[in-house]
Coordinates of C-alpha atoms and ligand atoms in Angstrom, one line a residue:
M1 CA 1.7 -35.5 -40.5
G2 CA -0.9 -33.0 -41.7
F3 CA -0.8 -29.3 -40.7
I4 CA -3.9 -29.5 -38.5
Q5 CA -2.5 -32.5 -36.7
K6 CA 0.7 -30.7 -36.0
V7 CA -1.1 -27.6 -34.6
A8 CA -3.2 -29.9 -32.5
D9 CA -0.2 -31.8 -31.2
G10 CA 1.6 -28.5 -30.5
A11 CA -1.5 -27.4 -28.6
K12 CA -1.4 -30.4 -26.3
Q13 CA 2.1 -29.5 -25.2
L14 CA 1.4 -25.8 -24.9
G15 CA -1.0 -26.2 -22.1
T16 CA 1.8 -27.3 -19.8
Q17 CA 4.1 -24.6 -21.0
A18 CA 1.5 -21.9 -20.6
K19 CA 1.0 -23.0 -17.0
D20 CA 4.7 -22.8 -16.2
L21 CA 5.0 -19.4 -17.8
G22 CA 1.9 -18.2 -15.8
G23 CA 3.6 -19.4 -12.6
I24 CA 6.8 -17.5 -13.5
A25 CA 5.0 -14.3 -14.3
G26 CA 3.0 -14.6 -11.1
D27 CA 6.2 -15.0 -9.0
K28 CA 7.8 -12.0 -10.8
A29 CA 4.8 -9.9 -10.3
R30 CA 4.8 -10.6 -6.5
D31 CA 8.6 -9.9 -6.4
I32 CA 8.2 -6.6 -8.2
S33 CA 5.3 -5.3 -6.1
K34 CA 7.7 -5.6 -3.1
K35 CA 10.4 -3.6 -4.8
S36 CA 10.4 0.0 -5.9
S37 CA 9.0 0.8 -9.3
E38 CA 12.2 0.7 -11.2
L39 CA 11.9 1.2 -14.9
F40 CA 14.0 -1.9 -15.5
E41 CA 11.5 -4.0 -13.7
L42 CA 8.7 -2.4 -15.7
T43 CA 10.4 -3.3 -18.9
K44 CA 10.7 -6.9 -17.7
L45 CA 7.1 -7.0 -16.7
K46 CA 6.1 -5.7 -20.1
R47 CA 8.2 -8.4 -21.8
E48 CA 6.5 -11.0 -19.7
M49 CA 3.1 -9.7 -20.8
Q50 CA 4.2 -10.0 -24.5
K51 CA 5.2 -13.6 -23.8
M52 CA 1.8 -14.3 -22.3
E53 CA 0.1 -12.7 -25.2
T54 CA 1.9 -15.1 -27.5
E55 CA 1.0 -18.1 -25.4
I56 CA -2.6 -17.1 -25.5
A57 CA -2.5 -16.7 -29.3
N58 CA -0.9 -20.2 -29.5
N59 CA -3.5 -21.6 -27.2
L60 CA -6.3 -20.2 -29.3
A61 CA -4.8 -21.6 -32.5
G62 CA -4.5 -25.0 -30.8
I63 CA -8.1 -24.8 -29.5
G64 CA -9.2 -24.0 -33.1
A65 CA -7.2 -26.9 -34.5
L66 CA -8.5 -29.4 -31.9
Y67 CA -12.1 -28.3 -32.5
Y68 CA -11.7 -28.6 -36.2
Q69 CA -10.2 -32.1 -35.8
Q70 CA -13.2 -33.1 -33.8
Q71 CA -15.6 -31.7 -36.3
Q72 CA -13.8 -33.5 -39.1
A73 CA -13.9 -36.8 -37.2
G74 CA -17.7 -36.3 -36.8
Q75 CA -17.5 -37.6 -33.2
V76 CA -16.4 -36.4 -29.8
D77 CA -13.1 -38.0 -28.9
A78 CA -12.8 -38.0 -25.1
S79 CA -9.1 -37.2 -25.0
V80 CA -9.4 -34.3 -27.5
G81 CA -12.3 -33.0 -25.4
E82 CA -10.0 -33.1 -22.3
E83 CA -7.3 -31.3 -24.1
L84 CA -9.7 -28.6 -25.3
T85 CA -11.0 -28.1 -21.7
R86 CA -7.4 -27.9 -20.4
L87 CA -6.4 -25.4 -23.1
L88 CA -9.5 -23.3 -22.4
N89 CA -8.8 -23.2 -18.7
D90 CA -5.1 -22.4 -19.2
T91 CA -6.0 -19.6 -21.5
K92 CA -8.6 -18.2 -19.1
E93 CA -5.9 -18.3 -16.3
L94 CA -3.4 -16.6 -18.5
E95 CA -5.9 -13.9 -19.3
M96 CA -6.5 -13.3 -15.6
Q97 CA -2.8 -13.1 -14.9
M98 CA -2.3 -10.7 -17.7
K99 CA -5.0 -8.4 -16.3
E100 CA -3.2 -8.6 -13.0
L101 CA 0.1 -7.7 -14.6
E102 CA -1.6 -4.9 -16.6
T103 CA -2.8 -3.3 -13.3
Q104 CA 0.6 -3.6 -11.8
I105 CA 2.2 -2.0 -14.9
E106 CA -0.2 0.8 -14.8
D107 CA 0.6 1.4 -11.1
M108 CA 4.3 1.4 -11.9
Q109 CA 4.2 3.8 -14.8
P110 CA 6.7 6.6 -14.0
E111 CA 5.6 10.2 -13.8
T112 CA 8.4 11.3 -16.2
P113 CA 7.9 10.4 -19.8
A114 CA 9.7 7.4 -21.1
C115 CA 10.9 6.3 -24.5
A116 CA 8.3 4.2 -26.2
D117 CA 11.0 2.1 -27.8
C118 CA 13.6 1.4 -25.1
G119 CA 11.6 2.4 -22.1
K120 CA 14.3 4.7 -20.7
E121 CA 13.5 8.1 -19.2
L122 CA 13.4 10.9 -21.6
P123 CA 15.1 14.3 -21.1
A124 CA 12.6 17.1 -20.5
G125 CA 11.6 18.6 -23.8
G126 CA 13.9 16.4 -25.8
K127 CA 12.8 15.4 -29.3
F128 CA 14.9 12.3 -29.4
C129 CA 15.7 9.5 -26.9
S130 CA 19.3 9.9 -25.7
F131 CA 19.7 6.2 -25.4
C132 CA 18.3 4.7 -28.6
A133 CA 17.9 7.9 -30.6
K134 CA 14.2 7.1 -31.3
Q135 CA 12.1 10.2 -32.2
V136 CA 9.8 11.1 -29.4
V137 CA 6.1 10.8 -30.4
E138 CA 3.9 13.1 -28.4
Ligands
LIG201 ZN1 14.9 5.1 -26.4

């Protein structure tokens, strides 16, 4: 199986996965908005965002591969066209959910400075994080 074919096949499966992930992230986001803005939840939310970013990147790679396949074939294959549409819609949906998450993360940002690496609260005036020993970048 050629590389392009592999990416295209992977993309066909990804659409479903992305949808599942989007649902999970949405549920979590709703949960979190009910709770207090704990730093732990914030870290989880950020991790969710990163996963979604990866899914979007994968989707885009898949869209590219499918499009290339279509161009190579020189004709529009209906099933490929459907997959393309599905991937495009899933990616759009993911992007919207990411924006939603972004807003929630901004709202949850703590007043006190947090370590950029581990996300834990930093001691006032400290030069290093007392949890992961990362140097504090101002
Ligand atoms: Zn740290």
